[in-house]
PDB file of C-alpha atoms in Angstrom:
ATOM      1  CA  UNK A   1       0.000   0.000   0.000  1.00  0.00           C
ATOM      2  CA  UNK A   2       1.299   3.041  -0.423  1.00  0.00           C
ATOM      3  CA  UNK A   3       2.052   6.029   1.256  1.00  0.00           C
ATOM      4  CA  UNK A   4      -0.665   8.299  -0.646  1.00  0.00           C
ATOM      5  CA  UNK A   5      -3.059   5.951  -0.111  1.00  0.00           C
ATOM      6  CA  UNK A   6      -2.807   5.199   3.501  1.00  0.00           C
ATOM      7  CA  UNK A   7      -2.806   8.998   4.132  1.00  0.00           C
ATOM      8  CA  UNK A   8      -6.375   9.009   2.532  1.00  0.00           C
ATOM      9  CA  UNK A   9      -7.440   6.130   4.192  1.00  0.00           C
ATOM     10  CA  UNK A  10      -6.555   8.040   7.392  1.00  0.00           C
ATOM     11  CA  UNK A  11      -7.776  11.669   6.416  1.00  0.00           C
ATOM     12  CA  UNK A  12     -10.942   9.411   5.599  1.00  0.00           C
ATOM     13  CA  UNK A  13     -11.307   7.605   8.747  1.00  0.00           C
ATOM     14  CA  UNK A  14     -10.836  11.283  10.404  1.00  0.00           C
ATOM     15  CA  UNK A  15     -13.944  12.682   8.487  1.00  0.00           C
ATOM     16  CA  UNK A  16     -16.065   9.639   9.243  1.00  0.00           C
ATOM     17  CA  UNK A  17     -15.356   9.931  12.837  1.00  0.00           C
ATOM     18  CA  UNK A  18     -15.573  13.877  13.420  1.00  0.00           C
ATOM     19  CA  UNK A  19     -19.000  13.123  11.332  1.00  0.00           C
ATOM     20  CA  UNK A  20     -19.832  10.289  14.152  1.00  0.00           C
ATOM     21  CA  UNK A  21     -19.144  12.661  16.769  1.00  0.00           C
ATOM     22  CA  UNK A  22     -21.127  15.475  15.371  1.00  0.00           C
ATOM     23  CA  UNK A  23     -24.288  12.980  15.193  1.00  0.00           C
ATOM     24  CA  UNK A  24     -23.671  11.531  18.758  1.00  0.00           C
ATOM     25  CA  UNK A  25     -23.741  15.339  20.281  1.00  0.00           C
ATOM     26  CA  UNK A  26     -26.523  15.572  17.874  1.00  0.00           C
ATOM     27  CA  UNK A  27     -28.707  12.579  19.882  1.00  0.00           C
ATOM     28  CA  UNK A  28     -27.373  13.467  22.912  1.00  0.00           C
ATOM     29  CA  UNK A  29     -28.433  16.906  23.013  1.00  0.00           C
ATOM     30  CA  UNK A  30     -32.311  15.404  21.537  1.00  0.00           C
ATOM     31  CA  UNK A  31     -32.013  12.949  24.467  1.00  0.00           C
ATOM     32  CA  UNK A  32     -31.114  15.350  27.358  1.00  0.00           C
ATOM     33  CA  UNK A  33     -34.541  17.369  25.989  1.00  0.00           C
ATOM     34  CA  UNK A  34     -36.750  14.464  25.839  1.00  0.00           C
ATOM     35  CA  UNK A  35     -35.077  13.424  29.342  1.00  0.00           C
ATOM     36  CA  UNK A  36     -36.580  16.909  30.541  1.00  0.00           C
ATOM     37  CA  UNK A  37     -39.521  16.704  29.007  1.00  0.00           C
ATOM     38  CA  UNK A  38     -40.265  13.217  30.817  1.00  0.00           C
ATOM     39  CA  UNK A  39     -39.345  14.614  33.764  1.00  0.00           C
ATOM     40  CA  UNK A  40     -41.814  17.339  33.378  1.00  0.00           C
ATOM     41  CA  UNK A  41     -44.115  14.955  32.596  1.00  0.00           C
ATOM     42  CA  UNK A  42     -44.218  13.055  35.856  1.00  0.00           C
ATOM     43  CA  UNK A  43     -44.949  16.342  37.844  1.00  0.00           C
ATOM     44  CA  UNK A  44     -48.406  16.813  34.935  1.00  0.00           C
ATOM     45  CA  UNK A  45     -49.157  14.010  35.925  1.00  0.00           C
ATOM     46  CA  UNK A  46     -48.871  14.088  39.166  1.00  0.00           C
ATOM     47  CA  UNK A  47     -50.592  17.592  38.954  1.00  0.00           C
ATOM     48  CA  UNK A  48     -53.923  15.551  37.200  1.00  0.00           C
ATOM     49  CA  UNK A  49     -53.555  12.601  39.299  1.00  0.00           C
ATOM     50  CA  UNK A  50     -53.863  14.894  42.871  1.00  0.00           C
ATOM     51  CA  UNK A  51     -57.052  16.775  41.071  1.00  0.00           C
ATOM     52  CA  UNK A  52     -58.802  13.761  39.972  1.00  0.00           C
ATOM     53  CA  UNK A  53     -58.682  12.527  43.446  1.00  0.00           C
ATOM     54  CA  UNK A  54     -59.785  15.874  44.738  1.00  0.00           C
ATOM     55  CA  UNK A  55     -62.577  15.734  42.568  1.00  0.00           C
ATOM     56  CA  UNK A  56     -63.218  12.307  43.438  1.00  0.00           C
ATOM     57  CA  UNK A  57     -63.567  12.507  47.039  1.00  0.00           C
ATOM     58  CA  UNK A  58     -65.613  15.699  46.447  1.00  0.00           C
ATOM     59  CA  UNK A  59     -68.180  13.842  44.845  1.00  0.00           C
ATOM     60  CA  UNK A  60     -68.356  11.393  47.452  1.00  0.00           C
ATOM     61  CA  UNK A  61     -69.237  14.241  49.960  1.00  0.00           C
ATOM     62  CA  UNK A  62     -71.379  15.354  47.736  1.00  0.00           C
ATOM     63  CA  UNK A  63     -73.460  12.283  47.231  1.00  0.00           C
ATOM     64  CA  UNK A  64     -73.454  11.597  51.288  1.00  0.00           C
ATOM     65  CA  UNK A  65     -74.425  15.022  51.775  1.00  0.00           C
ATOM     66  CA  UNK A  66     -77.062  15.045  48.690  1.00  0.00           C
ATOM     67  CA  UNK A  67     -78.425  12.047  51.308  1.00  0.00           C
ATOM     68  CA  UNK A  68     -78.707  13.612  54.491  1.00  0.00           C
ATOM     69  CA  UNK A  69     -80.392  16.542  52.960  1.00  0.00           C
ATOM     70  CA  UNK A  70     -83.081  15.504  50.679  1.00  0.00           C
ATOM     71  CA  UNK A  71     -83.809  19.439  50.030  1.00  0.00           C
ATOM     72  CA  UNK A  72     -80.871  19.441  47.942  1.00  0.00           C
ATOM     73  CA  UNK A  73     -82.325  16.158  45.808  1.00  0.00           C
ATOM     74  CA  UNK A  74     -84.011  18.371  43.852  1.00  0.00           C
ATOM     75  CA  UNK A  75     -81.823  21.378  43.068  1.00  0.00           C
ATOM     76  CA  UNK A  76     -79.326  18.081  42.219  1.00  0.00           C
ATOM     77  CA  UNK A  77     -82.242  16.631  39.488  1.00  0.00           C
ATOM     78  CA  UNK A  78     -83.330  19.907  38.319  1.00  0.00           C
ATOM     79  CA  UNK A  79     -79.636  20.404  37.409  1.00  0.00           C
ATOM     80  CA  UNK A  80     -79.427  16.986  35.777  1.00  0.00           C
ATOM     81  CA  UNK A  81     -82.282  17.489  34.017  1.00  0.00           C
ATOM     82  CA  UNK A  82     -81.794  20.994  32.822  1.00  0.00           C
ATOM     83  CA  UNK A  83     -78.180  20.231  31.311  1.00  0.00           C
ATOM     84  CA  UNK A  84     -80.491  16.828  29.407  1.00  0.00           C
ATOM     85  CA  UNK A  85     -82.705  19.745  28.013  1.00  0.00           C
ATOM     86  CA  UNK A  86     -80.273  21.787  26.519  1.00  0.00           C
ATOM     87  CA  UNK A  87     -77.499  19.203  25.567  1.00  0.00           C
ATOM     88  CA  UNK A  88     -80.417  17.855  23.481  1.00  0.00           C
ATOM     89  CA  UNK A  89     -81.601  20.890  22.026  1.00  0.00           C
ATOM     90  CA  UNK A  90     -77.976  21.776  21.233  1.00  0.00           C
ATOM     91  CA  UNK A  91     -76.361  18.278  20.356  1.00  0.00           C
ATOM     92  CA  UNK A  92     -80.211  16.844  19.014  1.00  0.00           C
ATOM     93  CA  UNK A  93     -78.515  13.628  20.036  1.00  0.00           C
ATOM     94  CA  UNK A  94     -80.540  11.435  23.313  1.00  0.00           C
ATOM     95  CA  UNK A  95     -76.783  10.171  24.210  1.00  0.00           C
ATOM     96  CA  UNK A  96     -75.569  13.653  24.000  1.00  0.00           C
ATOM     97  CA  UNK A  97     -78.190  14.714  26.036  1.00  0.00           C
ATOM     98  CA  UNK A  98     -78.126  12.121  28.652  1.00  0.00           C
ATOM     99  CA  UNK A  99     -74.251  12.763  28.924  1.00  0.00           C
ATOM    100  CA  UNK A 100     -74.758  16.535  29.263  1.00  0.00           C
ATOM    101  CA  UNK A 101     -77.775  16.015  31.970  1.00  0.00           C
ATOM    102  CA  UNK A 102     -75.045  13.381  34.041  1.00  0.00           C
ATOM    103  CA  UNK A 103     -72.044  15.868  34.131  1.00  0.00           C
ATOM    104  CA  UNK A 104     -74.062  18.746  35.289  1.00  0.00           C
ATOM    105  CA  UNK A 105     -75.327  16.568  38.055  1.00  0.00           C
ATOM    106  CA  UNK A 106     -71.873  15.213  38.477  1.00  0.00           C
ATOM    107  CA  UNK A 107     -70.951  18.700  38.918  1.00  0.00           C
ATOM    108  CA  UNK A 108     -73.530  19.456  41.819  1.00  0.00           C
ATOM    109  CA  UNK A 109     -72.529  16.762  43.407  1.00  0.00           C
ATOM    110  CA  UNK A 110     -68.845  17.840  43.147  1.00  0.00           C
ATOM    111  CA  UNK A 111     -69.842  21.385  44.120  1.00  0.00           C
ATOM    112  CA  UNK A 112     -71.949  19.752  47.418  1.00  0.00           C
ATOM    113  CA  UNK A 113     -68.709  18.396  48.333  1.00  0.00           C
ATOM    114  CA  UNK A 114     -66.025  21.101  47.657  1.00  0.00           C
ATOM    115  CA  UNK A 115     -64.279  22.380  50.727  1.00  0.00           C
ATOM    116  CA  UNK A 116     -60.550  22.919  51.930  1.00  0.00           C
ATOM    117  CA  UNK A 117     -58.283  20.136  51.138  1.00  0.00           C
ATOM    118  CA  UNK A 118     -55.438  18.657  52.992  1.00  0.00           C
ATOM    119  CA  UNK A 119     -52.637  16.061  50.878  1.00  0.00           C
ATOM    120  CA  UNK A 120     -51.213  13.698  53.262  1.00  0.00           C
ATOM    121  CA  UNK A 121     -47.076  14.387  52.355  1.00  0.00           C
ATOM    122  CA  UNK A 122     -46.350  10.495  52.930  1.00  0.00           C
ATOM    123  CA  UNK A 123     -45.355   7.537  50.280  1.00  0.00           C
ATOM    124  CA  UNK A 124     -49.059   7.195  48.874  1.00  0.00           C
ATOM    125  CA  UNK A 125     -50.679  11.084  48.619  1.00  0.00           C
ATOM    126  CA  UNK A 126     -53.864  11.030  49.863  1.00  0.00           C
ATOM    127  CA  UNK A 127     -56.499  13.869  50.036  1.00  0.00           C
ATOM    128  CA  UNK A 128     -58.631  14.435  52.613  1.00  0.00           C
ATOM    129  CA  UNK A 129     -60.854  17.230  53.835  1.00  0.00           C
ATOM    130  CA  UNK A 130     -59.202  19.753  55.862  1.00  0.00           C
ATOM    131  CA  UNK A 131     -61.703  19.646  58.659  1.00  0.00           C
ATOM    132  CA  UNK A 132     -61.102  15.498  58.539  1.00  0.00           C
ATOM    133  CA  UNK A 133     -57.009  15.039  58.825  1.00  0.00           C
ATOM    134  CA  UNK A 134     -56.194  12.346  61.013  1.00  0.00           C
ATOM    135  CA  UNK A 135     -53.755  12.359  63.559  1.00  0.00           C
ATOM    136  CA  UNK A 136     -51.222  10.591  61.852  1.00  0.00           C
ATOM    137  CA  UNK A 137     -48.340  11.552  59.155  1.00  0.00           C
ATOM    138  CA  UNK A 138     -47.781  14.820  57.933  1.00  0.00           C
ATOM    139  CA  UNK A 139     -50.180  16.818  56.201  1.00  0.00           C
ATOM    140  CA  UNK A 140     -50.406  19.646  53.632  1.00  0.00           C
ATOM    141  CA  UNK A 141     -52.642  22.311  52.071  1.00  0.00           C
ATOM    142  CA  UNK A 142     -53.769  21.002  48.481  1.00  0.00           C
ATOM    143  CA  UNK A 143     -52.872  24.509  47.357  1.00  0.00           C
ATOM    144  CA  UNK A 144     -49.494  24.327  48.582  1.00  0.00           C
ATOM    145  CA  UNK A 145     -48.572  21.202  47.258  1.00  0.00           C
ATOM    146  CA  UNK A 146     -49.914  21.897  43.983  1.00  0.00           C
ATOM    147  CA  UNK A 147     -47.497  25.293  43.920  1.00  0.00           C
ATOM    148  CA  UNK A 148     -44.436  23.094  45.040  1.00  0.00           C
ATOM    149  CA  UNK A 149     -45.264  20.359  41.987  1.00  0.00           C
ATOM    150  CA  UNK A 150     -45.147  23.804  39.826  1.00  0.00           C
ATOM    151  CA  UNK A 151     -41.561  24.613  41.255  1.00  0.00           C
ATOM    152  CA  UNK A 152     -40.275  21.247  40.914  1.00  0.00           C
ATOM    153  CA  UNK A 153     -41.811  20.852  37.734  1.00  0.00           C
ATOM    154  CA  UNK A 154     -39.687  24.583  36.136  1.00  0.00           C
ATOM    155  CA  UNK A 155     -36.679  22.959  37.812  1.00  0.00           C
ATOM    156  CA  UNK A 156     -37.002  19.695  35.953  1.00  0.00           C
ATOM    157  CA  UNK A 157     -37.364  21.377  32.598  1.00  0.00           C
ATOM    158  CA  UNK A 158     -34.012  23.142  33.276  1.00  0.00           C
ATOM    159  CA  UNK A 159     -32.668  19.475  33.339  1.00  0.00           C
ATOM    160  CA  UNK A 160     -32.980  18.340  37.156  1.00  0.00           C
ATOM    161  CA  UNK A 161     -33.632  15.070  37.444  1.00  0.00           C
ATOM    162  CA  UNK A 162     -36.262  13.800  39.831  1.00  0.00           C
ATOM    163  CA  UNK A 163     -36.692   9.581  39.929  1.00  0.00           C
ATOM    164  CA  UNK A 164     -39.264   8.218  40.742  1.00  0.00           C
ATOM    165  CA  UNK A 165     -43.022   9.228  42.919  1.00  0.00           C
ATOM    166  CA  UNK A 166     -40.465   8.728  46.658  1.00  0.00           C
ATOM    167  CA  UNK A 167     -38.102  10.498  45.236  1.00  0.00           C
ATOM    168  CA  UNK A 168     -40.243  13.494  44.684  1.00  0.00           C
ATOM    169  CA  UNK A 169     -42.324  12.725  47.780  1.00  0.00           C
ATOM    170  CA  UNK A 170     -38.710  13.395  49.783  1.00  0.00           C
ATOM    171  CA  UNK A 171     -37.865  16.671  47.700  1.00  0.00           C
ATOM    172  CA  UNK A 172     -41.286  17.866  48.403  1.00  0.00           C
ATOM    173  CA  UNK A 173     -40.991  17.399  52.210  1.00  0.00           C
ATOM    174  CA  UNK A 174     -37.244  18.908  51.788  1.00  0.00           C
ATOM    175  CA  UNK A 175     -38.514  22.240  49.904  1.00  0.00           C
ATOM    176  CA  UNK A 176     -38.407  25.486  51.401  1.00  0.00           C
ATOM    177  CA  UNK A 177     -41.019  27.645  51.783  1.00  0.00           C
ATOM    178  CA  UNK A 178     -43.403  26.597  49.623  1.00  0.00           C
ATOM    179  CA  UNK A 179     -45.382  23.908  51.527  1.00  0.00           C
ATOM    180  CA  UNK A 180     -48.400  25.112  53.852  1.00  0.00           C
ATOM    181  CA  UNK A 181     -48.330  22.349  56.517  1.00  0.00           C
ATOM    182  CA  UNK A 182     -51.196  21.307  58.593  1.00  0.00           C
ATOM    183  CA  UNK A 183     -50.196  18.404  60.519  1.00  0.00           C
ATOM    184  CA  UNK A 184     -46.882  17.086  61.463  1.00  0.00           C
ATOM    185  CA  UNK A 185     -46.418  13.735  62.692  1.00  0.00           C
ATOM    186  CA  UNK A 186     -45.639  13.715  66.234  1.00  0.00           C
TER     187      UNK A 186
END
């Protein structure tokens, strides 16, 4: 082989690498966003999960409430029945209709049960009302917690990485400032 050659074969092997390298930065830098944008994830999610248990448990009230006062049975049904009415004379669809006339009472029921909400700040979140914390663990305002997810979730999409729902759990109960607590286990 000669001497020309093998100096081509190395000026060529330099190109294909330095072209290598400029790719692997390349997916590197698209991983390191995705990574963040996982991250952020978990905390929108958490965000949803925490609110569709509020709303849950509101509900709940609302329905044992709705119970015990049979006054509010009909304010409940008139509801129901007035969001039937117009989802049908809007949609002109029965199902639409029926689904509209549900989620309005759905919604008084929620509204019966809305009040102050406490998060319990241990390995399984759980939200109770504020007037109804037990003795046990440590507990925070729904509000606050929500506002700390917010912080931790701007800090993850400048590339912190959080692991997994203990992990957060443990930053959360480390954060300063930004957690109203109620409760704190004795």
């Amino acid at each position: 082989m000669s001497y020309d050659k093998c100096a081509q074969t190395i000026a060529d092997l330099k190109e294909e690498l330095a072209f290598i390298g400029s790719n692997s930065q390349q997916v590197g830098r698209h991983f390191e966003i995705l990574q963040r944008e996982a991250e952020s994830l978990k905390m929108e999610f958490l965000k949803y999960s925490l609110e569709k248990q509020r709303k849950a448990v509101a509900r709940q009230r609302g329905f044992a409430l709705l119970i015990r006062d049979r006054k509010k049975i009909g304010t409940g049904l008139a509801v129901a029945v007035g969001g039937s009415i117009l989802g049908g004379l809007l949609a002109k669809d029965k199902y639409a209709a029926l689904n509209a006339g549900l989620s309005g009472f759905n919604g008084v029921l929620q509204g019966f049960g809305e009040t102050r909400w406490a998060v319990s700040l241990q390995k399984k979140l759980v939200i109770v009302p504020y007037n109804a914390i037990p003795t046990k663990g440590t507990w925070v305002t729904f509000e606050s917690l929500i506002a700390a997810i917010h912080d931790l979730q701007t800090e993850t999409l400048q590339g912190r990485r959080l692991g997994t729902l203990n992990n957060i759990i443990q930053r959360l109960q480390q954060g300063e400032g930004k957690l109203v607590y109620i409760a704190l286990p004795n």
